Short mmCIF file of C-alpha atoms and ligand atoms in Angstrom, two decimals:
data_model
loop_
_atom_site.label_atom_id
_atom_site.label_comp_id
_atom_site.label_asym_id
_atom_site.label_seq_id
_atom_site.Cartn_x
_atom_site.Cartn_y
_atom_site.Cartn_z
CA UNK Q 1 9.82 -25.56 -8.21
CA UNK Q 2 9.66 -28.64 -6.03
CA UNK Q 3 11.27 -29.01 -2.66
CA UNK Q 4 11.75 -32.04 -0.53
CA UNK Q 5 9.78 -31.90 2.68
CA UNK Q 6 11.77 -33.74 5.27
CA UNK Q 7 8.90 -33.49 7.71
CA UNK Q 8 11.22 -31.89 10.23
CA UNK Q 9 9.11 -28.77 10.42
CA UNK Q 10 5.64 -29.89 9.35
CA UNK Q 11 3.95 -32.95 10.71
CA UNK Q 12 0.51 -34.59 10.77
CA UNK Q 13 -2.02 -32.15 9.35
CA UNK Q 14 0.05 -29.02 9.95
CA UNK Q 15 -0.38 -27.02 6.77
CA UNK Q 16 0.19 -23.53 8.12
CA UNK Q 17 3.16 -22.11 6.25
CA UNK Q 18 5.73 -19.77 7.77
CA UNK Q 19 6.72 -16.66 5.84
CA UNK Q 20 10.16 -17.91 4.86
CA UNK Q 21 8.47 -20.78 2.98
CA UNK Q 22 6.55 -18.21 0.94
CA UNK Q 23 8.78 -15.23 0.23
CA UNK Q 24 12.48 -14.46 0.48
CA UNK Q 25 14.25 -11.36 1.70
CA UNK Q 26 15.40 -10.45 -1.82
CA UNK Q 27 11.76 -10.23 -3.02
CA UNK Q 28 10.76 -8.04 -0.07
CA UNK Q 29 13.82 -5.86 -0.69
CA UNK Q 30 12.92 -5.48 -4.38
CA UNK Q 31 9.34 -4.49 -3.46
CA UNK Q 32 10.61 -1.94 -0.94
CA UNK Q 33 13.15 -0.55 -3.39
CA UNK Q 34 10.46 -0.01 -6.01
CA UNK Q 35 8.19 1.66 -3.47
CA UNK Q 36 11.02 3.95 -2.38
CA UNK Q 37 11.86 5.07 -5.91
CA UNK Q 38 8.21 5.75 -6.78
CA UNK Q 39 7.05 7.29 -3.51
CA UNK Q 40 10.07 8.79 -1.82
CA UNK Q 41 12.04 9.89 -4.87
CA UNK Q 42 13.80 8.73 -8.03
CA UNK Q 43 17.27 8.74 -6.52
CA UNK Q 44 16.29 7.28 -3.18
CA UNK Q 45 17.99 3.98 -2.47
CA UNK Q 46 17.71 1.50 0.35
CA UNK Q 47 21.08 0.00 1.24
CA UNK Q 48 20.98 -3.52 2.71
CA UNK Q 49 23.14 -2.78 5.73
CA UNK Q 50 22.16 -3.03 9.37
CA UNK Q 51 22.10 0.13 11.45
CA UNK Q 52 21.26 0.64 15.09
CA UNK Q 53 17.74 1.92 15.64
CA UNK Q 54 17.55 4.66 18.25
CA UNK Q 55 15.22 4.55 21.28
CA UNK Q 56 12.61 6.87 19.79
CA UNK Q 57 11.20 4.73 17.00
CA UNK Q 58 7.87 4.45 15.23
CA UNK Q 59 6.36 1.65 13.17
CA UNK Q 60 3.76 1.56 10.43
CA UNK Q 61 2.17 -1.66 9.27
CA UNK Q 62 -0.63 -3.39 7.43
CA UNK Q 63 -2.08 -6.77 8.34
CA UNK Q 64 -2.48 -9.54 5.78
CA UNK Q 65 -5.17 -12.13 6.48
CA UNK Q 66 -5.32 -15.20 4.28
CA UNK Q 67 -3.48 -18.50 3.83
CA UNK Q 68 -0.67 -16.68 5.67
CA UNK Q 69 -1.70 -14.22 8.38
CA UNK Q 70 0.60 -11.56 9.74
CA UNK Q 71 1.85 -8.02 9.32
CA UNK Q 72 4.20 -6.11 7.09
CA UNK Q 73 5.94 -3.70 9.46
CA UNK Q 74 8.23 -0.75 8.76
CA UNK Q 75 10.19 0.59 11.72
CA UNK Q 76 12.45 3.61 11.85
CA UNK Q 77 13.46 6.56 14.00
CA UNK Q 78 10.66 9.08 14.49
CA UNK Q 79 12.88 11.71 12.86
CA UNK Q 80 13.46 9.43 9.85
CA UNK Q 81 9.71 8.80 9.51
CA UNK Q 82 9.25 12.58 9.38
CA UNK Q 83 12.00 12.93 6.77
CA UNK Q 84 10.39 10.14 4.72
CA UNK Q 85 7.01 11.87 4.91
CA UNK Q 86 8.54 15.15 3.76
CA UNK Q 87 10.26 13.41 0.85
CA UNK Q 88 7.02 11.67 -0.12
CA UNK Q 89 5.04 14.91 -0.12
CA UNK Q 90 7.82 16.80 -1.94
CA UNK Q 91 6.72 20.34 -2.83
CA UNK Q 92 3.25 19.74 -1.42
CA UNK Q 93 4.65 19.23 2.11
CA UNK Q 94 3.36 21.81 4.58
CA UNK Q 95 6.00 24.00 6.28
CA UNK Q 96 5.38 22.18 9.55
CA UNK Q 97 4.50 18.49 9.43
CA UNK Q 98 2.22 17.46 12.27
CA UNK Q 99 2.03 13.94 13.75
CA UNK Q 100 -0.99 13.14 11.61
CA UNK Q 101 0.87 14.05 8.41
CA UNK Q 102 3.71 11.72 9.40
CA UNK Q 103 1.36 8.89 10.43
CA UNK Q 104 -0.53 9.28 7.16
CA UNK Q 105 2.52 9.29 4.87
CA UNK Q 106 4.50 6.64 6.77
CA UNK Q 107 1.33 4.51 6.92
CA UNK Q 108 0.84 4.82 3.18
CA UNK Q 109 4.38 3.56 2.56
CA UNK Q 110 3.50 0.47 4.66
CA UNK Q 111 0.29 0.12 2.63
CA UNK Q 112 2.17 0.14 -0.68
CA UNK Q 113 4.93 -2.23 0.48
CA UNK Q 114 2.39 -4.47 2.25
CA UNK Q 115 0.01 -4.62 -0.71
CA UNK Q 116 2.79 -5.79 -2.98
CA UNK Q 117 4.11 -8.29 -0.43
CA UNK Q 118 0.56 -9.64 -0.16
CA UNK Q 119 0.39 -10.06 -3.94
CA UNK Q 120 3.56 -12.18 -3.81
CA UNK Q 121 2.01 -14.53 -1.22
CA UNK Q 122 -0.56 -17.26 -1.90
CA UNK Q 123 -4.03 -15.70 -1.87
CA UNK Q 124 -6.67 -14.68 -1.69
CA UNK Q 125 -5.83 -12.45 1.27
CA UNK Q 126 -7.32 -9.33 2.77
CA UNK Q 127 -5.24 -6.23 3.53
CA UNK Q 128 -6.00 -4.01 6.52
CA UNK Q 129 -5.86 -0.25 6.63
CA UNK Q 130 -2.41 0.96 7.70
CA UNK Q 131 -1.70 1.50 11.37
CA UNK Q 132 1.04 3.55 13.01
CA UNK Q 133 2.49 3.20 16.49
CA UNK Q 134 4.22 0.41 18.37
CA UNK Q 135 4.80 -2.60 16.14
CA UNK Q 136 2.79 -5.78 16.73
CA UNK Q 137 4.69 -8.42 18.72
CA UNK Q 138 6.59 -11.18 16.99
CA UNK Q 139 4.58 -14.29 17.93
CA UNK Q 140 6.75 -16.87 16.27
CA UNK Q 141 10.43 -16.10 15.68
CA UNK Q 142 10.45 -18.77 12.95
CA UNK Q 143 7.71 -16.89 11.05
CA UNK Q 144 9.62 -13.66 10.35
CA UNK Q 145 11.37 -12.30 7.28
CA UNK Q 146 13.31 -9.25 8.43
CA UNK Q 147 15.37 -6.77 6.44
CA UNK Q 148 17.70 -4.22 7.93
CA UNK Q 149 18.26 -1.34 5.57
CA UNK Q 150 19.69 2.15 5.51
CA UNK Q 151 17.98 5.13 3.89
CA UNK Q 152 20.09 8.29 3.73
CA UNK Q 153 22.29 6.58 6.31
CA UNK Q 154 19.41 6.04 8.76
CA UNK Q 155 18.20 2.55 9.74
CA UNK Q 156 14.87 1.31 8.41
CA UNK Q 157 13.74 -2.20 9.34
CA UNK Q 158 11.12 -4.09 7.35
CA UNK Q 159 9.62 -7.14 9.02
CA UNK Q 160 7.13 -9.51 7.44
CA UNK Q 161 5.97 -11.36 10.54
CA UNK Q 162 3.34 -13.93 11.34
CA UNK Q 163 0.52 -13.04 13.73
CA UNK Q 164 0.14 -16.52 15.17
CA UNK Q 165 2.17 -18.42 17.76
CA UNK Q 166 3.93 -21.55 16.59
CA UNK Q 167 1.83 -24.70 16.44
CA UNK Q 168 2.68 -27.22 19.16
CA UNK Q 169 5.50 -29.47 18.08
CA UNK Q 170 6.47 -27.35 15.08
CA UNK Q 171 9.37 -25.41 16.56
CA UNK Q 172 12.53 -27.33 17.24
CA UNK Q 173 13.07 -25.70 20.63
CA UNK Q 174 14.39 -27.53 23.63
CA UNK Q 175 11.13 -26.92 25.49
CA UNK Q 176 9.04 -28.70 22.86
CA UNK Q 177 11.29 -31.70 22.52
CA UNK Q 178 10.25 -32.92 25.93
CA UNK Q 179 6.49 -32.94 25.23
CA UNK P 1 -11.16 18.28 -17.61
CA UNK P 2 -12.14 17.37 -14.09
CA UNK P 3 -10.91 14.61 -11.81
CA UNK P 4 -12.03 13.34 -8.43
CA UNK P 5 -9.16 11.82 -6.42
CA UNK P 6 -10.38 9.32 -3.83
CA UNK P 7 -7.89 7.98 -1.29
CA UNK P 8 -7.86 7.78 2.50
CA UNK P 9 -4.21 8.87 2.58
CA UNK P 10 -3.77 12.64 2.49
CA UNK P 11 -0.24 12.14 1.20
CA UNK P 12 -1.47 10.00 -1.68
CA UNK P 13 -4.26 12.49 -2.48
CA UNK P 14 -1.64 15.25 -2.65
CA UNK P 15 0.60 13.19 -4.94
CA UNK P 16 -2.17 12.16 -7.36
CA UNK P 17 -3.65 15.67 -7.32
CA UNK P 18 -0.21 17.10 -8.13
CA UNK P 19 0.17 14.78 -11.12
CA UNK P 20 -3.32 15.50 -12.48
CA UNK P 21 -3.15 19.26 -12.04
CA UNK P 22 0.17 19.05 -13.89
CA UNK P 23 -1.79 17.53 -16.78
CA UNK P 24 -4.23 20.44 -16.67
CA UNK P 25 -7.00 18.82 -14.64
CA UNK P 26 -9.28 20.63 -12.23
CA UNK P 27 -9.18 18.34 -9.19
CA UNK P 28 -11.32 17.72 -6.12
CA UNK P 29 -10.61 15.00 -3.61
CA UNK P 30 -12.40 12.75 -1.16
CA UNK P 31 -11.12 10.63 1.74
CA UNK P 32 -13.37 7.64 1.09
CA UNK P 33 -16.08 6.38 -1.24
CA UNK P 34 -18.96 7.87 0.74
CA UNK P 35 -17.42 11.36 0.64
CA UNK P 36 -16.85 10.91 -3.09
CA UNK P 37 -20.53 10.01 -3.63
CA UNK P 38 -21.41 13.22 -1.77
CA UNK P 39 -19.36 15.19 -4.32
CA UNK P 40 -21.18 13.48 -7.19
CA UNK P 41 -24.55 14.06 -5.48
CA UNK P 42 -23.72 17.77 -5.42
CA UNK P 43 -23.72 17.61 -9.20
CA UNK P 44 -19.94 17.91 -9.62
CA UNK P 45 -19.43 15.16 -12.20
CA UNK P 46 -15.79 14.62 -13.18
CA UNK P 47 -14.41 13.07 -16.37
CA UNK P 48 -12.15 10.84 -14.28
CA UNK P 49 -12.17 9.34 -10.79
CA UNK P 50 -8.99 7.81 -9.38
CA UNK P 51 -10.00 5.32 -6.71
CA UNK P 52 -8.03 3.73 -3.90
CA UNK P 53 -9.24 0.30 -2.79
CA UNK P 54 -8.62 0.14 0.94
CA UNK P 55 -10.41 3.01 2.65
CA UNK P 56 -12.58 3.30 5.76
CA UNK P 57 -16.36 3.96 5.59
CA UNK P 58 -16.73 2.96 1.93
CA UNK P 59 -13.98 1.19 0.01
CA UNK P 60 -13.12 1.61 -3.63
CA UNK P 61 -14.93 -1.47 -4.84
CA UNK P 62 -18.17 -0.40 -3.12
CA UNK P 63 -17.76 3.05 -4.67
CA UNK P 64 -17.37 1.59 -8.18
CA UNK P 65 -20.52 -0.51 -7.69
CA UNK P 66 -22.48 2.50 -6.41
CA UNK P 67 -21.44 4.59 -9.40
CA UNK P 68 -22.36 1.80 -11.81
CA UNK P 69 -25.84 1.66 -10.24
CA UNK P 70 -26.54 5.27 -11.26
CA UNK P 71 -26.90 5.83 -15.03
CA UNK P 72 -26.42 9.59 -14.55
CA UNK P 73 -22.77 8.95 -13.66
CA UNK P 74 -22.02 6.66 -16.59
CA UNK P 75 -19.79 9.16 -18.39
CA UNK P 76 -17.22 9.15 -15.60
CA UNK P 77 -14.11 7.03 -16.21
CA UNK P 78 -13.02 5.07 -13.14
CA UNK P 79 -9.38 4.25 -12.60
CA UNK P 80 -8.37 2.18 -9.60
CA UNK P 81 -5.08 3.42 -8.09
CA UNK P 82 -4.24 0.97 -5.36
CA UNK P 83 -1.64 -1.27 -3.74
CA UNK P 84 -4.08 -4.19 -4.13
CA UNK P 85 -2.12 -5.99 -6.80
CA UNK P 86 -3.39 -9.58 -6.52
CA UNK P 87 -4.67 -10.70 -9.91
CA UNK P 88 -8.02 -11.78 -8.46
CA UNK P 89 -8.54 -8.30 -7.01
CA UNK P 90 -7.80 -6.62 -10.35
CA UNK P 91 -10.34 -8.88 -12.03
CA UNK P 92 -12.93 -8.10 -9.31
CA UNK P 93 -12.50 -4.35 -9.77
CA UNK P 94 -12.76 -4.53 -13.55
CA UNK P 95 -15.79 -6.83 -13.28
CA UNK P 96 -17.46 -4.32 -10.95
CA UNK P 97 -17.04 -1.64 -13.58
CA UNK P 98 -13.66 0.04 -13.18
CA UNK P 99 -12.08 1.01 -16.54
CA UNK P 100 -8.42 0.95 -15.64
CA UNK P 101 -6.14 -0.30 -12.90
CA UNK P 102 -2.90 1.31 -11.70
CA UNK P 103 -0.87 -0.44 -9.05
CA UNK P 104 0.87 1.58 -6.34
CA UNK P 105 3.71 2.42 -6.44
CA UNK P 106 3.22 4.24 -9.73
CA UNK P 107 5.04 6.99 -11.59
CA UNK P 108 3.54 10.10 -13.17
CA UNK P 109 4.48 8.55 -16.54
CA UNK P 110 2.39 5.45 -15.77
CA UNK P 111 -0.65 7.62 -15.01
CA UNK P 112 -0.04 9.66 -18.17
CA UNK P 113 0.16 6.50 -20.32
CA UNK P 114 -3.12 5.15 -18.90
CA UNK P 115 -4.88 8.50 -19.43
CA UNK P 116 -3.58 8.65 -23.00
CA UNK P 117 -5.04 5.18 -23.65
CA UNK P 118 -8.36 6.32 -22.21
CA UNK P 119 -8.34 9.48 -24.32
CA UNK P 120 -8.30 11.54 -21.15
CA UNK P 121 -5.05 13.39 -21.60
CA UNK P 122 -5.38 17.06 -22.58
CA UNK P 123 -3.75 17.48 -26.02
CA UNK P 124 -0.95 19.77 -24.95
CA UNK P 125 0.32 17.09 -22.54
CA UNK P 126 0.07 14.18 -24.95
CA UNK P 127 2.24 15.91 -27.56
MG1 MG E 201 -5.86 3.42 1.26
#
């Protein structure tokens, strides 16, 4: 597919792509849906509807380092992350899930979604081990592909976000127009 | 038949172990390649190893290379089970000596089909 580059976003020697040039939300949603069915359960669906995340949230993510560098981040309520972990472990789930069990299972979901997002991006790229905690900061609002989904009625956000700040002169913000 | 399940995720080890024990396998697991080599060094040689790629200490590709370097372990079939789904990575793993490649997310049916192809499915399951 060819697209016409108007030069509005990329100028002189700037070849760093932003995520929306490389992947669309529908592809990320399809990857997540497949991961959910295989890992969480056959009848488990992600509904593309926004929901309000509560205060007590947790994120899991993997970093992708390559022609595009950033993170694939899943964010949900702590209670939802626990429910997801329980669903993933099914009958092998211990009676009481400790924090490590939840971090492990929720991290593995990020690993599976992130690995498949990475494969859809130009490579070669390296994939980090999954991490769990407070999500990495969004460095460049133009370099984010975000999905707001509901699982069993609870909000789950998936963000594919660049790790690098915008290049000077590449963001059409008022601040940059002066320079 | 015996299988060694190698993955840094406890959840994933439980899932793969559940599938393989369902097929009649005796299963041990390891949280990274180094721990898996320790199991082999003990003399517990499985028919099958399922191998994650991204793990701390020793990753799946390093494990495959280490196994290939030891002729005593040649009978073990190595199946990558990983979210690394870039074509170049699949080629690297197969070139290093892995026999099969399963991309996460997978289903129990996908694992069964691969094992059937490898002749590693106990007969009562394959019927
Ligand atoms: Mg892993």
